[in-house]
PDB file of C-alpha atoms in Angstrom:
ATOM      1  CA  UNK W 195     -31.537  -1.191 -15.075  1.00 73.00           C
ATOM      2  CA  UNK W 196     -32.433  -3.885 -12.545  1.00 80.00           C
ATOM      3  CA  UNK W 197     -30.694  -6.543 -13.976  1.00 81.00           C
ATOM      4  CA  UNK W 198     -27.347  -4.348 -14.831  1.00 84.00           C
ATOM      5  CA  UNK W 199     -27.398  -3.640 -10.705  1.00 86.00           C
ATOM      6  CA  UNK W 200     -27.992  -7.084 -10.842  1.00 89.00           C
ATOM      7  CA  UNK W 201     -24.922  -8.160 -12.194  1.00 87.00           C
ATOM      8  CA  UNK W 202     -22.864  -5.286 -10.759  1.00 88.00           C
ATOM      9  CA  UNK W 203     -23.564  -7.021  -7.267  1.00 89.00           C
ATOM     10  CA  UNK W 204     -22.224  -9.953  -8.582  1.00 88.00           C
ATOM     11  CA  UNK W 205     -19.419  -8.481  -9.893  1.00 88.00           C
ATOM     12  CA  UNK W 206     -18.062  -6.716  -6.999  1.00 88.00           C
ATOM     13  CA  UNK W 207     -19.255  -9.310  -4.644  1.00 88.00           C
ATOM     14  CA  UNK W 208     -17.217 -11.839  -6.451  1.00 85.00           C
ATOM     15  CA  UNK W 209     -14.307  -9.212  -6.677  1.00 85.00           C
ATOM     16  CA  UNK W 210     -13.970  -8.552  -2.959  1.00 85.00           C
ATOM     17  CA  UNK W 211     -13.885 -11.777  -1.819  1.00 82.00           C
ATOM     18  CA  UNK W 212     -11.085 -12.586  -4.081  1.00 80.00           C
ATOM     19  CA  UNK W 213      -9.342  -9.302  -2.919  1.00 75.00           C
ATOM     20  CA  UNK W 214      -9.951 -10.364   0.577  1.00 76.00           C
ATOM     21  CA  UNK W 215      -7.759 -13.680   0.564  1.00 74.00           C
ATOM     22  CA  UNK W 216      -4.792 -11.587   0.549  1.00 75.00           C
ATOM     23  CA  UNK W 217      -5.589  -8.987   3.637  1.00 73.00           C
ATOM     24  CA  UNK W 218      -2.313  -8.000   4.354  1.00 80.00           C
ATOM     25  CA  UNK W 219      -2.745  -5.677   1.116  1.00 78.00           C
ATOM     26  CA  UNK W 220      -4.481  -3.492   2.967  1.00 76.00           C
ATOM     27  CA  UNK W 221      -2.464  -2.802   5.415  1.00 82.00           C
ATOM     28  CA  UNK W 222       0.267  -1.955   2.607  1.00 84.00           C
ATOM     29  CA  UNK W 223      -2.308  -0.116   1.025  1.00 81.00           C
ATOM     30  CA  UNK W 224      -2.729   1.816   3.734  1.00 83.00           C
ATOM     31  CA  UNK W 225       0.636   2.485   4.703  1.00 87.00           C
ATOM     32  CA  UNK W 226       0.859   3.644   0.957  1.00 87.00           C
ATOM     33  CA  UNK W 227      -1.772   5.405   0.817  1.00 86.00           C
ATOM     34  CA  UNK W 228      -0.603   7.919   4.350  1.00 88.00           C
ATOM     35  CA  UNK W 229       2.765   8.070   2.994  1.00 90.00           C
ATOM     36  CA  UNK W 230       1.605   9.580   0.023  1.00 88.00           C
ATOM     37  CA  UNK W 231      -0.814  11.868   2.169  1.00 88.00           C
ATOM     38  CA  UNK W 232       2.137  13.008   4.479  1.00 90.00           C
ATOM     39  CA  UNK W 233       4.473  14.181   1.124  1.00 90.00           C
ATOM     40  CA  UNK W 234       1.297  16.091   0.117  1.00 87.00           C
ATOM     41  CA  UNK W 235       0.550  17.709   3.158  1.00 89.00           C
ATOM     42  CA  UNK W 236       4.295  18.577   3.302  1.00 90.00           C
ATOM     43  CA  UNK W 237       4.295  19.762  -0.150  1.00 85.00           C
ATOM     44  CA  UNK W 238       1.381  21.990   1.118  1.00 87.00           C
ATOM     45  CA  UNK W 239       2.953  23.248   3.973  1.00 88.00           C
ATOM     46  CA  UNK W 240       6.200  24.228   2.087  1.00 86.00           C
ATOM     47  CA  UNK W 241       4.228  27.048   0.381  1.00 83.00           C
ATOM     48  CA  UNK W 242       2.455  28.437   3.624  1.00 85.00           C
ATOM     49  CA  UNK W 243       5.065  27.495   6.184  1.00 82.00           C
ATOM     50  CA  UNK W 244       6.386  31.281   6.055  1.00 77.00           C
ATOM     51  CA  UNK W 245       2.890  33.113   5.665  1.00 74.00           C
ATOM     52  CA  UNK W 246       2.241  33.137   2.228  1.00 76.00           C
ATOM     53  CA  UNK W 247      -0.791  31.629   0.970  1.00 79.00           C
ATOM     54  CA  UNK W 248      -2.299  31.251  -2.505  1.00 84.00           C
ATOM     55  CA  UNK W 249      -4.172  34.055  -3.634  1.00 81.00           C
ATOM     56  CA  UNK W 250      -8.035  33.506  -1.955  1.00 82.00           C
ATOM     57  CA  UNK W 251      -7.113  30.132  -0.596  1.00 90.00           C
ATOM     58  CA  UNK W 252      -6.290  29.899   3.605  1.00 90.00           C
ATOM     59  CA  UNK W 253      -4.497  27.114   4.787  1.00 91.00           C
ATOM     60  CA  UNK W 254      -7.455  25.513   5.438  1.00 92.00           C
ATOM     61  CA  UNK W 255      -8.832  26.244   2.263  1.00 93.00           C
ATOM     62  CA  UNK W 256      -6.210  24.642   0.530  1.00 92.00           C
ATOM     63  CA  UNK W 257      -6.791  21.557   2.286  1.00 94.00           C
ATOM     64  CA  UNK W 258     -10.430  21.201   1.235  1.00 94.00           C
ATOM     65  CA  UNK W 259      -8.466  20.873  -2.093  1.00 94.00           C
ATOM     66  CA  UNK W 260      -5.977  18.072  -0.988  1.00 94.00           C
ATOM     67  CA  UNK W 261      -9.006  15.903   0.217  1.00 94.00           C
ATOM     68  CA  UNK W 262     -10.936  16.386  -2.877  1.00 95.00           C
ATOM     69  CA  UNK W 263      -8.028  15.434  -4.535  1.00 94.00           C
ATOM     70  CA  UNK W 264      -6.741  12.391  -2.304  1.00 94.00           C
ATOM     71  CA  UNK W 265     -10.840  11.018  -3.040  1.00 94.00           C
ATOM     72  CA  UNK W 266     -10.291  10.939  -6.769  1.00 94.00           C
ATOM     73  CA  UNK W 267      -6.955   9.265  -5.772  1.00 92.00           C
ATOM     74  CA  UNK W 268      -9.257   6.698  -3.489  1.00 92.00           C
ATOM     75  CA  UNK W 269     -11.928   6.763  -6.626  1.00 94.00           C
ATOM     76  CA  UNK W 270      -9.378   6.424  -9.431  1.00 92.00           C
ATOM     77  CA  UNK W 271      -7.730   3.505  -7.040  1.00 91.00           C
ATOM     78  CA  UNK W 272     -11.026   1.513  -6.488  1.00 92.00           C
ATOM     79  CA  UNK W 273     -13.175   1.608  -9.414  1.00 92.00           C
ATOM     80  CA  UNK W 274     -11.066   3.025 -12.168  1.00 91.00           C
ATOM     81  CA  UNK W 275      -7.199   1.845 -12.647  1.00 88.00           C
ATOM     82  CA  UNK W 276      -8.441  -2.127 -11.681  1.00 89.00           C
ATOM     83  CA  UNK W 277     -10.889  -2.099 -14.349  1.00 90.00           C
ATOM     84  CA  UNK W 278      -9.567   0.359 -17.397  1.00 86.00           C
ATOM     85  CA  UNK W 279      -6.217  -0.418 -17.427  1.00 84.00           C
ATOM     86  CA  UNK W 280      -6.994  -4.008 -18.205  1.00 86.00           C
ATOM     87  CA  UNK W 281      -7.990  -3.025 -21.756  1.00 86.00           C
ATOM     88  CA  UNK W 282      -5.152  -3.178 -23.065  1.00 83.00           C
ATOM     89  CA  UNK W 283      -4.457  -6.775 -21.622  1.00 84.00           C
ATOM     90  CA  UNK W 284      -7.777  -7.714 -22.919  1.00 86.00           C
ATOM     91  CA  UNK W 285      -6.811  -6.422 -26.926  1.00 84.00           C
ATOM     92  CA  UNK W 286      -3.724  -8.192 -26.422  1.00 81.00           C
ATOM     93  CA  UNK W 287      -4.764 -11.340 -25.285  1.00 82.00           C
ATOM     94  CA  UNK W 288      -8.018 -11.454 -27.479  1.00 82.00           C
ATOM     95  CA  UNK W 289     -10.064 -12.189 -24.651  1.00 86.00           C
ATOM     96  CA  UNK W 290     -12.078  -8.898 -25.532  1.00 89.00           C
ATOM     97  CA  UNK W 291     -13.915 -10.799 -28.075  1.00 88.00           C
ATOM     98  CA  UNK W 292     -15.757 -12.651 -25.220  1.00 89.00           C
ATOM     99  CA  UNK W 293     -16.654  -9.911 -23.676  1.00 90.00           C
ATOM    100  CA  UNK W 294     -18.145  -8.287 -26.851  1.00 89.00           C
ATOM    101  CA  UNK W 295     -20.350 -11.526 -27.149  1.00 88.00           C
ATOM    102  CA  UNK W 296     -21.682 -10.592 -23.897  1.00 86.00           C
ATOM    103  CA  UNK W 297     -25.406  -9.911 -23.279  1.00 87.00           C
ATOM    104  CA  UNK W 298     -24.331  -6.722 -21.716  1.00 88.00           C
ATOM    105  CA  UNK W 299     -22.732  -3.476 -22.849  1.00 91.00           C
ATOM    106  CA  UNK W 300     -18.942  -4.029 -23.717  1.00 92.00           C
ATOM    107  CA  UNK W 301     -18.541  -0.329 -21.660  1.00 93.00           C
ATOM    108  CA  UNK W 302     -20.036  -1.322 -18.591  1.00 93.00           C
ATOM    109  CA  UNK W 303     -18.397  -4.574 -17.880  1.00 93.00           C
ATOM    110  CA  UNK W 304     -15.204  -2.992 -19.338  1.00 93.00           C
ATOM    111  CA  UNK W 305     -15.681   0.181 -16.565  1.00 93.00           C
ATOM    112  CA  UNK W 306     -17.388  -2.107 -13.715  1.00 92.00           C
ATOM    113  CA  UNK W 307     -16.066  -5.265 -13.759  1.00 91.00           C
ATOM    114  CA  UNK W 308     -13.899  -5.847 -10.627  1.00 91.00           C
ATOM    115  CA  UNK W 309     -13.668  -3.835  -7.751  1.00 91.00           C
ATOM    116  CA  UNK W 310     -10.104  -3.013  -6.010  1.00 88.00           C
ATOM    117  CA  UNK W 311     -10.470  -1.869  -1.851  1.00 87.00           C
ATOM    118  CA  UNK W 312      -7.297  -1.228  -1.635  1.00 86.00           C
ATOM    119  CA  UNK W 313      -8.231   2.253  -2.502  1.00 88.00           C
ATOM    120  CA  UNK W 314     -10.556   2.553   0.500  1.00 90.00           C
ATOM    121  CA  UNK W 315      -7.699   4.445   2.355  1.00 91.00           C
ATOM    122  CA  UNK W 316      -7.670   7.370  -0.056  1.00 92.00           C
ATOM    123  CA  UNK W 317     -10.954   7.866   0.365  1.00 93.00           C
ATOM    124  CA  UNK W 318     -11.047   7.555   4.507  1.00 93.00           C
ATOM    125  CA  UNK W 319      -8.342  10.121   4.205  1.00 94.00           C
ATOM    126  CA  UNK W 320      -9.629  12.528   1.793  1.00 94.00           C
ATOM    127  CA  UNK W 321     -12.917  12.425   4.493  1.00 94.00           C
ATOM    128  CA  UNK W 322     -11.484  13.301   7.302  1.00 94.00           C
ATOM    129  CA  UNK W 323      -9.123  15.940   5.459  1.00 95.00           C
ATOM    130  CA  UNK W 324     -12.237  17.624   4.300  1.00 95.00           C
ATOM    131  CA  UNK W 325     -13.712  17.039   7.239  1.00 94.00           C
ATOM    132  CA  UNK W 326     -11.336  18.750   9.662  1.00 94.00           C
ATOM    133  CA  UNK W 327     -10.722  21.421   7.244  1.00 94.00           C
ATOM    134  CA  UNK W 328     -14.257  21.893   6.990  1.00 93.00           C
ATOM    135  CA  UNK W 329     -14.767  22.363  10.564  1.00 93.00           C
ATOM    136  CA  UNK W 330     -12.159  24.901  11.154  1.00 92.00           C
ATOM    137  CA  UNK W 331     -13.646  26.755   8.737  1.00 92.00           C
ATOM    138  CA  UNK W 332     -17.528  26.565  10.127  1.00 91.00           C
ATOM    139  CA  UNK W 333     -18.575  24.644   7.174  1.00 89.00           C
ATOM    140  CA  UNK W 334     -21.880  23.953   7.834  1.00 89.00           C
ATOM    141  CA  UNK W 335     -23.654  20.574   6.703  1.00 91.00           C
ATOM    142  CA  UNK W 336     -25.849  21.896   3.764  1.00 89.00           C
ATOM    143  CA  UNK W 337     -22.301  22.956   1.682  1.00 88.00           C
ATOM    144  CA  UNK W 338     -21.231  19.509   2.139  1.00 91.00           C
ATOM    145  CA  UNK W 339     -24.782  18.152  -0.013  1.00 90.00           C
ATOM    146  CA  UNK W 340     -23.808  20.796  -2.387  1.00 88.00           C
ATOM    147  CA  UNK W 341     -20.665  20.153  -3.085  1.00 90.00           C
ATOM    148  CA  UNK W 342     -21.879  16.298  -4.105  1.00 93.00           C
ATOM    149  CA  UNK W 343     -23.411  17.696  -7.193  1.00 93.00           C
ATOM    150  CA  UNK W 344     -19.670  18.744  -8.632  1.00 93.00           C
ATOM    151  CA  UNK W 345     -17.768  16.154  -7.669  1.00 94.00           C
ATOM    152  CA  UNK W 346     -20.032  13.696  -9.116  1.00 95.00           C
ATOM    153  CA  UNK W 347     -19.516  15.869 -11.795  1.00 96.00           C
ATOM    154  CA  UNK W 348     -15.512  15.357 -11.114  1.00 95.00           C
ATOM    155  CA  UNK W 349     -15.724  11.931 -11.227  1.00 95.00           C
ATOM    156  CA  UNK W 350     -17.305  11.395 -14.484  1.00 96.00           C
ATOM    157  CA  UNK W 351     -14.865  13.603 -16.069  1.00 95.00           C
ATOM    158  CA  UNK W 352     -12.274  11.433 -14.663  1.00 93.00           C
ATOM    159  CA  UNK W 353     -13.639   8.603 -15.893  1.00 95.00           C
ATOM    160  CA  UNK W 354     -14.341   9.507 -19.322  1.00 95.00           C
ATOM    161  CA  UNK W 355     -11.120  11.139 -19.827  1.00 92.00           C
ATOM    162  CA  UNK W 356      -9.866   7.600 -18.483  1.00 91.00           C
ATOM    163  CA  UNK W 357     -11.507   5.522 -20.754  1.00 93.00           C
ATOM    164  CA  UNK W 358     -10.995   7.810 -24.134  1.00 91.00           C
ATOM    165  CA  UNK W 359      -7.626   6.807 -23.784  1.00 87.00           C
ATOM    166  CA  UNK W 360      -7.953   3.281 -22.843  1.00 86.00           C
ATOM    167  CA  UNK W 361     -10.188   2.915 -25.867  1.00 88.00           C
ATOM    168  CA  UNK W 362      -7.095   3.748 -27.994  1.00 87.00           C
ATOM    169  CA  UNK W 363      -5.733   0.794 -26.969  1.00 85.00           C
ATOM    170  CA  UNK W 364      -7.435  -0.334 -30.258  1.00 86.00           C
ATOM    171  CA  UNK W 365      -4.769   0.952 -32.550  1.00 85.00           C
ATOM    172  CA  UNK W 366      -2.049   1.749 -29.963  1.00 79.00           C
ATOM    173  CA  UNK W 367      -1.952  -1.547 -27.723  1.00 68.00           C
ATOM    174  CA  UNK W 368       1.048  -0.356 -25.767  1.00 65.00           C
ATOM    175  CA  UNK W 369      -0.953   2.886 -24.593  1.00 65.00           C
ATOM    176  CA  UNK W 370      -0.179   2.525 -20.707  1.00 61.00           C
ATOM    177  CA  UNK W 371       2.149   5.526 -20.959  1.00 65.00           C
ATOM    178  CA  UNK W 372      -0.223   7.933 -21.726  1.00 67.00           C
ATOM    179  CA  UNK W 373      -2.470   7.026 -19.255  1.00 70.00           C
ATOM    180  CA  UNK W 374       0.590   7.281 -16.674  1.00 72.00           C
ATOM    181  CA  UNK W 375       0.956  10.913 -18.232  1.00 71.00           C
ATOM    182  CA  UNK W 376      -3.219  11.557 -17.796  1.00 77.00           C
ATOM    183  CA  UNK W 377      -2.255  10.591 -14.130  1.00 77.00           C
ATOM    184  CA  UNK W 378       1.158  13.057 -13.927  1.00 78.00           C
ATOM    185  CA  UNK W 379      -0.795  15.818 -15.267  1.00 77.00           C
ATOM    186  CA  UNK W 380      -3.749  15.109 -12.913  1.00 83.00           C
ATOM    187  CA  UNK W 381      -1.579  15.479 -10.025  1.00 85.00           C
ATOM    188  CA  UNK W 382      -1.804  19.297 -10.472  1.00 87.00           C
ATOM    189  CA  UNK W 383      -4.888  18.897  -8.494  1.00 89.00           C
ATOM    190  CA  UNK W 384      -3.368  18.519  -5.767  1.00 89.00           C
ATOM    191  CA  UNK W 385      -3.278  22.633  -4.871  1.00 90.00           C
ATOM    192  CA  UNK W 386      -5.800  25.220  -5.839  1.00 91.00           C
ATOM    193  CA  UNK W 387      -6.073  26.851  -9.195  1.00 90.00           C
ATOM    194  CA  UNK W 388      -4.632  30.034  -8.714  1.00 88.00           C
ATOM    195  CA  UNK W 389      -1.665  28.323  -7.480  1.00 87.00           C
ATOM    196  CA  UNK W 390      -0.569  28.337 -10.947  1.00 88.00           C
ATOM    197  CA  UNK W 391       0.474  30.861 -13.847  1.00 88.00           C
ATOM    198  CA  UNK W 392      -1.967  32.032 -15.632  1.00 88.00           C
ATOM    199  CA  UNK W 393      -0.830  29.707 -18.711  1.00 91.00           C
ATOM    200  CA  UNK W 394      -0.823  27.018 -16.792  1.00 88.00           C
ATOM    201  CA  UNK W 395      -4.613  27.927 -15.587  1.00 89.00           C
ATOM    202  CA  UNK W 396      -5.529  28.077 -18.823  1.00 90.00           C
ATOM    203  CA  UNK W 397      -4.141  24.542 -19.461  1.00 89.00           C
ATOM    204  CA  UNK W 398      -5.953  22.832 -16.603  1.00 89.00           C
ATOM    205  CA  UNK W 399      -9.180  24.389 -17.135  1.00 88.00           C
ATOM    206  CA  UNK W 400      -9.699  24.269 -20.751  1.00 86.00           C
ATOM    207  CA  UNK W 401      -6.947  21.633 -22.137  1.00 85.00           C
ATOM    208  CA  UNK W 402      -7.041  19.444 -18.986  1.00 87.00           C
ATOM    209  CA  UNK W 403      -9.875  20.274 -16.737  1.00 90.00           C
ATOM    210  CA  UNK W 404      -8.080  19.929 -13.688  1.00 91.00           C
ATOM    211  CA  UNK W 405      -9.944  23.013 -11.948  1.00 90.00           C
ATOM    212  CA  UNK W 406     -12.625  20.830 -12.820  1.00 93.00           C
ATOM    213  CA  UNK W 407     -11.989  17.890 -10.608  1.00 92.00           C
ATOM    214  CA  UNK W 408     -10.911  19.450  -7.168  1.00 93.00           C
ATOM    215  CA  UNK W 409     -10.387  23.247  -7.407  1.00 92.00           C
ATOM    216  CA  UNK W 410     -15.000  23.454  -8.339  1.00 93.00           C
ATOM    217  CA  UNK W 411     -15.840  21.459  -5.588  1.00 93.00           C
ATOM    218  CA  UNK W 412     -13.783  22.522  -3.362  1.00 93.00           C
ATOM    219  CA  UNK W 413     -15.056  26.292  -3.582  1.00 92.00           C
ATOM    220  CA  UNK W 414     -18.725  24.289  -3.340  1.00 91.00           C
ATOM    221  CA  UNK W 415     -17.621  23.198  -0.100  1.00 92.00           C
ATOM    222  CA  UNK W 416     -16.289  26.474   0.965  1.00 91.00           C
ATOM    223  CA  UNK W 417     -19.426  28.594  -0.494  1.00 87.00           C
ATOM    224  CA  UNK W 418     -17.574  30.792  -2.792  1.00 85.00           C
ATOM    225  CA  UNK W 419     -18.260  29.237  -6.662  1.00 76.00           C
ATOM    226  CA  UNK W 420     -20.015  30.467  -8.937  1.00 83.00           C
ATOM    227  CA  UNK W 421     -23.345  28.713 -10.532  1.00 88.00           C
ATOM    228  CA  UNK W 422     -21.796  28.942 -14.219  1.00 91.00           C
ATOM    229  CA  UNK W 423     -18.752  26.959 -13.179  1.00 90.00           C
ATOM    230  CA  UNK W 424     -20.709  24.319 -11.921  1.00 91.00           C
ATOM    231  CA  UNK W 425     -23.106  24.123 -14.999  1.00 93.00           C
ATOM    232  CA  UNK W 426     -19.689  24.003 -17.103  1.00 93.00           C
ATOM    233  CA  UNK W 427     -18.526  21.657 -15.194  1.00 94.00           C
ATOM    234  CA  UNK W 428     -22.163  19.836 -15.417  1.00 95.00           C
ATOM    235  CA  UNK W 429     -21.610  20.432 -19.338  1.00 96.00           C
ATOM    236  CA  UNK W 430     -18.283  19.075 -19.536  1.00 95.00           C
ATOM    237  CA  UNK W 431     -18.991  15.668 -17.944  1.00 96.00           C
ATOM    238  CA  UNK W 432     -22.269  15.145 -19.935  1.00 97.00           C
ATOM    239  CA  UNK W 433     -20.040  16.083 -23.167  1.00 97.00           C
ATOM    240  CA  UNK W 434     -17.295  13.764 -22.687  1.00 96.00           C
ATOM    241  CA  UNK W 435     -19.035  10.934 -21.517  1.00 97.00           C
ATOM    242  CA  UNK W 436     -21.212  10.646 -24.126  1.00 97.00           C
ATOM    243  CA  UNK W 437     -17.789  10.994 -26.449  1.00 96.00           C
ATOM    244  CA  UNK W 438     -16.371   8.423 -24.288  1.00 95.00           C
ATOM    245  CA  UNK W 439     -19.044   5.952 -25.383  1.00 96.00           C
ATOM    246  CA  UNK W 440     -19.016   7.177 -29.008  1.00 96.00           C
ATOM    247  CA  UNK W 441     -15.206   6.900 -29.050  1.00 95.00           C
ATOM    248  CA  UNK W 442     -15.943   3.639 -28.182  1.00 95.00           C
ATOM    249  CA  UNK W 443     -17.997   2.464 -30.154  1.00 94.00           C
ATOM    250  CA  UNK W 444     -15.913   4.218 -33.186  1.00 95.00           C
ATOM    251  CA  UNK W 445     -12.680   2.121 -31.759  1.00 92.00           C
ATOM    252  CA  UNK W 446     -14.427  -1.381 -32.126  1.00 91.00           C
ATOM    253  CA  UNK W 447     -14.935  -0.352 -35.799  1.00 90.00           C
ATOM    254  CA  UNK W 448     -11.227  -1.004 -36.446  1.00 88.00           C
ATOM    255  CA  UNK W 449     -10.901  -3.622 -33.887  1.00 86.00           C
ATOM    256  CA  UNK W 450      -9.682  -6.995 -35.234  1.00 80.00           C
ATOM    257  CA  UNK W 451     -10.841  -9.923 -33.369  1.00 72.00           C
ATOM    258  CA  UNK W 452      -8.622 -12.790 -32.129  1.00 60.00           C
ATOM    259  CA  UNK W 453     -10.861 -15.369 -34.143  1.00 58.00           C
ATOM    260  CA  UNK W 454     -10.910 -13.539 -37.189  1.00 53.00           C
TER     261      UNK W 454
END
């Protein structure tokens, strides 16, 4: 363990500074990153602007839910989209055999490699969403520590759900689109659950665990979920990232180096 947080230091160190020559990206990324923030907040305030709200969710509610969401933007921005949608350049270019000769799991340097802050905006902004929500609502700092628990959970999902599909890349090299169709689909996030049909709900529980990435730790935050959600949710990460690594591992079976 020490000497994979060993080289993940490296890594990122290494990654930053590199990221850093060109500063004015962050300032674009920024700019990017509010504009997308304002078109969601309008989006939100379409649907309450005349009194209606979504059934159990206040205004302010709903907004826990935007922040979680604009995080896993930040999240999926910094650690996740720089690293995992490079395997597909990697199968391409045959420069995945190298890293397979690596002293170090092929997954981790695959999921860890590089480090983008250009994403850091998303998650200042999903803070202080969450943050100003939270305080209209009296959300006191204990619910806060809870809701780490799920959307730690959230993240992993995210991540394995990521990578299952960037592992495909194996037989399907040109498999970008579906990840762009992952992201579409994620963007349901965005509002709470019960925003939706009851289809729909269905779908982005138990097809696409959407509920499972904003709408759970949101209602951590706000004190109303309930403990078998959050062991699902628990359940479901620890399930599909250990298929995430096993669909890995099943992928390099059929993978055809550049040498060979």
């Amino acid at each position: 363990m020490q000497r994979y947080l060993k080289v993940l230091r490296l890594f990122w160190s290494a990654a930053i500074a590199s990221e850093l020559e060109y500063r004015i990206n962050f300032l674009i990324a920024t700019l990017s990153s509010l504009g997308n923030l304002i078109g969601s907040l309008f989006g939100l305030f379409l649907f309450y602007r005349t009194g209606y709200t979504f059934a159990g969710w206040s205004w302010e509610a709903a907004l826990v839910v935007l922040g979680i969401f604009t995080l896993l933007q930040g999240f999926s921005a910094t650690f996740l989209a720089p690293n995992l949608n490079r395997i597909v350049r990697h199968v391409q270019e045959g420069t995945l055999d190298f890293i397979l000769l690596k002293p170090i799991r092929s997954q981790f340097w695959l999921s860890t490699h590089t480090i983008s802050p250009w994403g850091l905006p998303d998650l200042i902004f999903g803070c202080i969403i969450i943050g100003y929500a939270g305080q209209r609502l009296g959300v006191s700092i204990d619910k806060y520590l809870l809701s780490i628990v799920p959307l730690s959970f959230s993240l992993v999902i995210l991540y394995s759900l990521w990578f299952i599909l960037g592992s495909m890349t194996i037989w399907f090299v040109k498999i970008y689109n579906v990840t762009e169709v992952l992201r579409s689909l994620l963007e349901a996030g965005r509002y709470p659950i019960t925003a939706f049909p009851t289809v729909y709900r269905f779908f982005f529980t138990f097809v696409v665990p959407v509920s499972f990435l904003t709408t759970i730790p949101a209602q951590a935050v706000l004190n109303r979920g309930e403990i078998t959600w959050f062991i699902g949710a628990g359940g479901l990460a620890l399930v599909l990232f250990l298929i995430s690594t096993w669909f890995w591992q099943f992928a390099l079976r059929f993978y055809t180096s550049a040498s060979s």
